[in-house]
Coordinates of N, CA, C and O in Angstrom, one line a residue:
M1 N 11.7 -32.7 9.8 CA 11.6 -32.3 8.4 C 12.4 -33.2 7.6 O 13.5 -33.6 7.9
S2 N 11.9 -33.5 6.4 CA 12.6 -34.5 5.6 C 13.3 -33.8 4.4 O 13.8 -34.4 3.5
G3 N 13.5 -32.4 4.5 CA 14.2 -31.7 3.4 C 13.3 -31.2 2.3 O 13.7 -30.5 1.4
Q4 N 12.0 -31.6 2.4 CA 11.0 -31.1 1.3 C 10.5 -29.8 1.8 O 10.7 -29.3 2.9
G5 N 9.8 -29.1 0.9 CA 9.2 -27.8 1.2 C 8.1 -27.9 2.2 O 7.6 -29.0 2.5
L6 N 7.8 -26.8 2.8 CA 6.7 -26.8 3.8 C 5.3 -27.2 3.2 O 4.6 -28.0 3.8
A7 N 5.0 -26.6 2.1 CA 3.6 -26.8 1.6 C 3.7 -27.8 0.4 O 4.6 -27.7 -0.5
K8 N 2.8 -28.8 0.4 CA 2.7 -29.8 -0.7 C 1.9 -29.2 -1.8 O 2.1 -29.6 -3.0
R9 N 1.0 -28.3 -1.5 CA 0.2 -27.8 -2.6 C 0.0 -26.3 -2.3 O -0.2 -25.9 -1.2
L10 N 0.2 -25.5 -3.3 CA 0.1 -24.0 -3.2 C -0.8 -23.5 -4.4 O -0.5 -23.8 -5.5
S11 N -1.8 -22.7 -4.1 CA -2.6 -22.1 -5.1 C -2.8 -20.6 -4.9 O -2.9 -20.2 -3.7
V12 N -3.0 -19.9 -5.9 CA -3.3 -18.4 -5.8 C -4.5 -18.1 -6.7 O -4.5 -18.6 -7.8
S13 N -5.4 -17.4 -6.2 CA -6.6 -17.0 -6.9 C -6.8 -15.5 -6.8 O -6.7 -14.9 -5.8
V14 N -7.1 -14.9 -8.0 CA -7.4 -13.5 -8.0 C -8.7 -13.2 -8.7 O -9.0 -13.8 -9.8
N15 N -9.6 -12.5 -8.0 CA -10.9 -12.2 -8.6 C -11.1 -10.6 -8.7 O -10.7 -9.9 -7.7
V16 N -11.6 -10.2 -9.8 CA -11.9 -8.7 -9.9 C -13.3 -8.5 -10.3 O -13.9 -9.2 -11.1
T17 N -14.0 -7.6 -9.5 CA -15.4 -7.3 -9.8 C -15.4 -5.9 -10.4 O -14.6 -5.0 -10.0
N18 N -16.3 -5.6 -11.3 CA -16.5 -4.3 -12.0 C -15.1 -3.9 -12.6 O -14.6 -2.8 -12.3
I19 N -14.6 -4.8 -13.4 CA -13.2 -4.5 -14.0 C -13.1 -3.2 -14.8 O -12.0 -2.6 -14.8
T20 N -14.2 -2.8 -15.4 CA -14.1 -1.5 -16.2 C -14.4 -0.3 -15.3 O -14.4 0.8 -15.8
D21 N -14.7 -0.5 -14.0 CA -15.1 0.6 -13.1 C -16.2 1.4 -13.6 O -16.3 2.6 -13.5
K22 N -17.2 0.7 -14.1 CA -18.4 1.4 -14.7 C -19.3 2.0 -13.6 O -19.5 1.4 -12.6
K23 N -19.8 3.2 -13.8 CA -20.7 3.9 -12.9 C -22.1 3.6 -13.4 O -22.5 4.0 -14.5
A24 N -23.0 3.0 -12.6 CA -24.3 2.7 -13.0 C -25.2 2.4 -11.8 O -24.7 2.4 -10.6
A25 N -26.5 2.2 -12.0 CA -27.3 1.8 -10.9 C -27.6 0.3 -11.0 O -27.9 -0.2 -12.1
S26 N -27.4 -0.4 -9.9 CA -27.5 -1.9 -10.0 C -29.0 -2.3 -9.7 O -29.5 -3.3 -10.2
T27 N -29.7 -1.5 -8.9 CA -31.0 -1.8 -8.5 C -31.8 -0.5 -8.5 O -31.4 0.5 -7.9
L28 N -33.0 -0.5 -9.1 CA -33.9 0.6 -9.1 C -35.2 0.2 -8.5 O -35.8 -0.7 -9.0
S29 N -35.6 0.9 -7.5 CA -36.9 0.6 -6.8 C -37.8 1.8 -6.9 O -37.5 2.9 -6.4
V30 N -39.0 1.6 -7.5 CA -39.9 2.7 -7.7 C -41.2 2.4 -6.8 O -41.8 1.4 -6.9
G31 N -41.5 3.4 -6.0 CA -42.7 3.3 -5.1 C -43.9 4.0 -5.9 O -44.0 5.2 -6.0
A32 N -44.7 3.2 -6.5 CA -45.8 3.7 -7.3 C -46.8 4.5 -6.5 O -47.3 5.6 -7.0
A33 N -47.1 4.1 -5.3 CA -48.1 4.9 -4.5 C -47.6 6.2 -4.1 O -48.3 7.2 -4.2
S34 N -46.3 6.3 -3.7 CA -45.8 7.6 -3.2 C -45.0 8.4 -4.3 O -44.7 9.5 -4.1
G35 N -44.8 7.7 -5.5 CA -44.0 8.4 -6.5 C -42.6 8.6 -6.2 O -41.9 9.5 -6.8
T36 N -42.0 7.9 -5.3 CA -40.6 8.0 -5.0 C -39.8 6.9 -5.7 O -40.4 5.9 -6.1
Y37 N -38.5 7.0 -5.7 CA -37.6 6.0 -6.2 C -36.3 6.0 -5.4 O -35.9 7.0 -4.9
N38 N -35.7 4.8 -5.4 CA -34.4 4.6 -4.8 C -33.6 3.8 -5.8 O -34.1 3.0 -6.5
Y39 N -32.3 4.2 -5.8 CA -31.4 3.4 -6.6 C -30.1 3.2 -5.8 O -29.8 3.9 -4.9
F40 N -29.5 2.0 -6.1 CA -28.3 1.6 -5.4 C -27.2 1.5 -6.5 O -27.3 0.8 -7.5
P41 N -26.1 2.2 -6.3 CA -25.0 2.2 -7.3 C -24.3 0.8 -7.3 O -24.3 0.0 -6.4
V42 N -23.7 0.6 -8.5 CA -22.8 -0.6 -8.7 C -21.6 -0.4 -7.8 O -21.0 0.7 -7.7
A43 N -21.1 -1.5 -7.2 CA -19.9 -1.4 -6.4 C -18.7 -1.0 -7.2 O -18.6 -1.3 -8.4
P44 N -17.8 -0.2 -6.6 CA -16.6 0.2 -7.4 C -15.7 -1.1 -7.7 O -15.9 -2.1 -7.2
R45 N -14.7 -0.8 -8.5 CA -13.7 -1.9 -8.9 C -13.1 -2.5 -7.6 O -12.7 -1.7 -6.7
Q46 N -13.1 -3.8 -7.5 CA -12.6 -4.4 -6.3 C -11.7 -5.6 -6.7 O -12.1 -6.3 -7.7
V47 N -10.6 -5.8 -6.1 CA -9.7 -6.9 -6.4 C -9.5 -7.8 -5.1 O -9.2 -7.2 -4.1
F48 N -9.7 -9.1 -5.2 CA -9.6 -10.0 -4.1 C -8.5 -11.0 -4.5 O -8.6 -11.6 -5.6
A49 N -7.6 -11.3 -3.6 CA -6.6 -12.3 -3.9 C -6.6 -13.3 -2.7 O -6.7 -12.9 -1.5
T50 N -6.5 -14.6 -3.0 CA -6.4 -15.6 -2.0 C -5.2 -16.5 -2.3 O -5.0 -16.9 -3.4
I51 N -4.5 -16.8 -1.2 CA -3.4 -17.8 -1.3 C -3.8 -18.9 -0.4 O -4.1 -18.7 0.8
A52 N -3.7 -20.1 -0.9 CA -4.1 -21.3 -0.2 C -2.9 -22.3 -0.2 O -2.2 -22.4 -1.2
A53 N -2.6 -22.9 0.9 CA -1.5 -23.9 1.1 C -2.0 -25.2 1.7 O -2.8 -25.1 2.6
G54 N -1.6 -26.3 1.1 CA -2.0 -27.6 1.7 C -0.7 -28.2 2.3 O 0.4 -28.2 1.7
F55 N -0.8 -28.8 3.4 CA 0.3 -29.4 4.1 C 0.2 -30.9 4.2 O -0.8 -31.5 4.1

């Protein structure tokens, strides 16, 4: 080691989905022949963090 830090490059990334935590349907599928429908809810609030280091 030459006395320098371990990482030459360090970055942090934070991503948030559905930041307002809204409740809704993201996809609505209607079966015309059978008269049925399916809906899929929006994913809840999620936070992702990534730390990257370059050597």
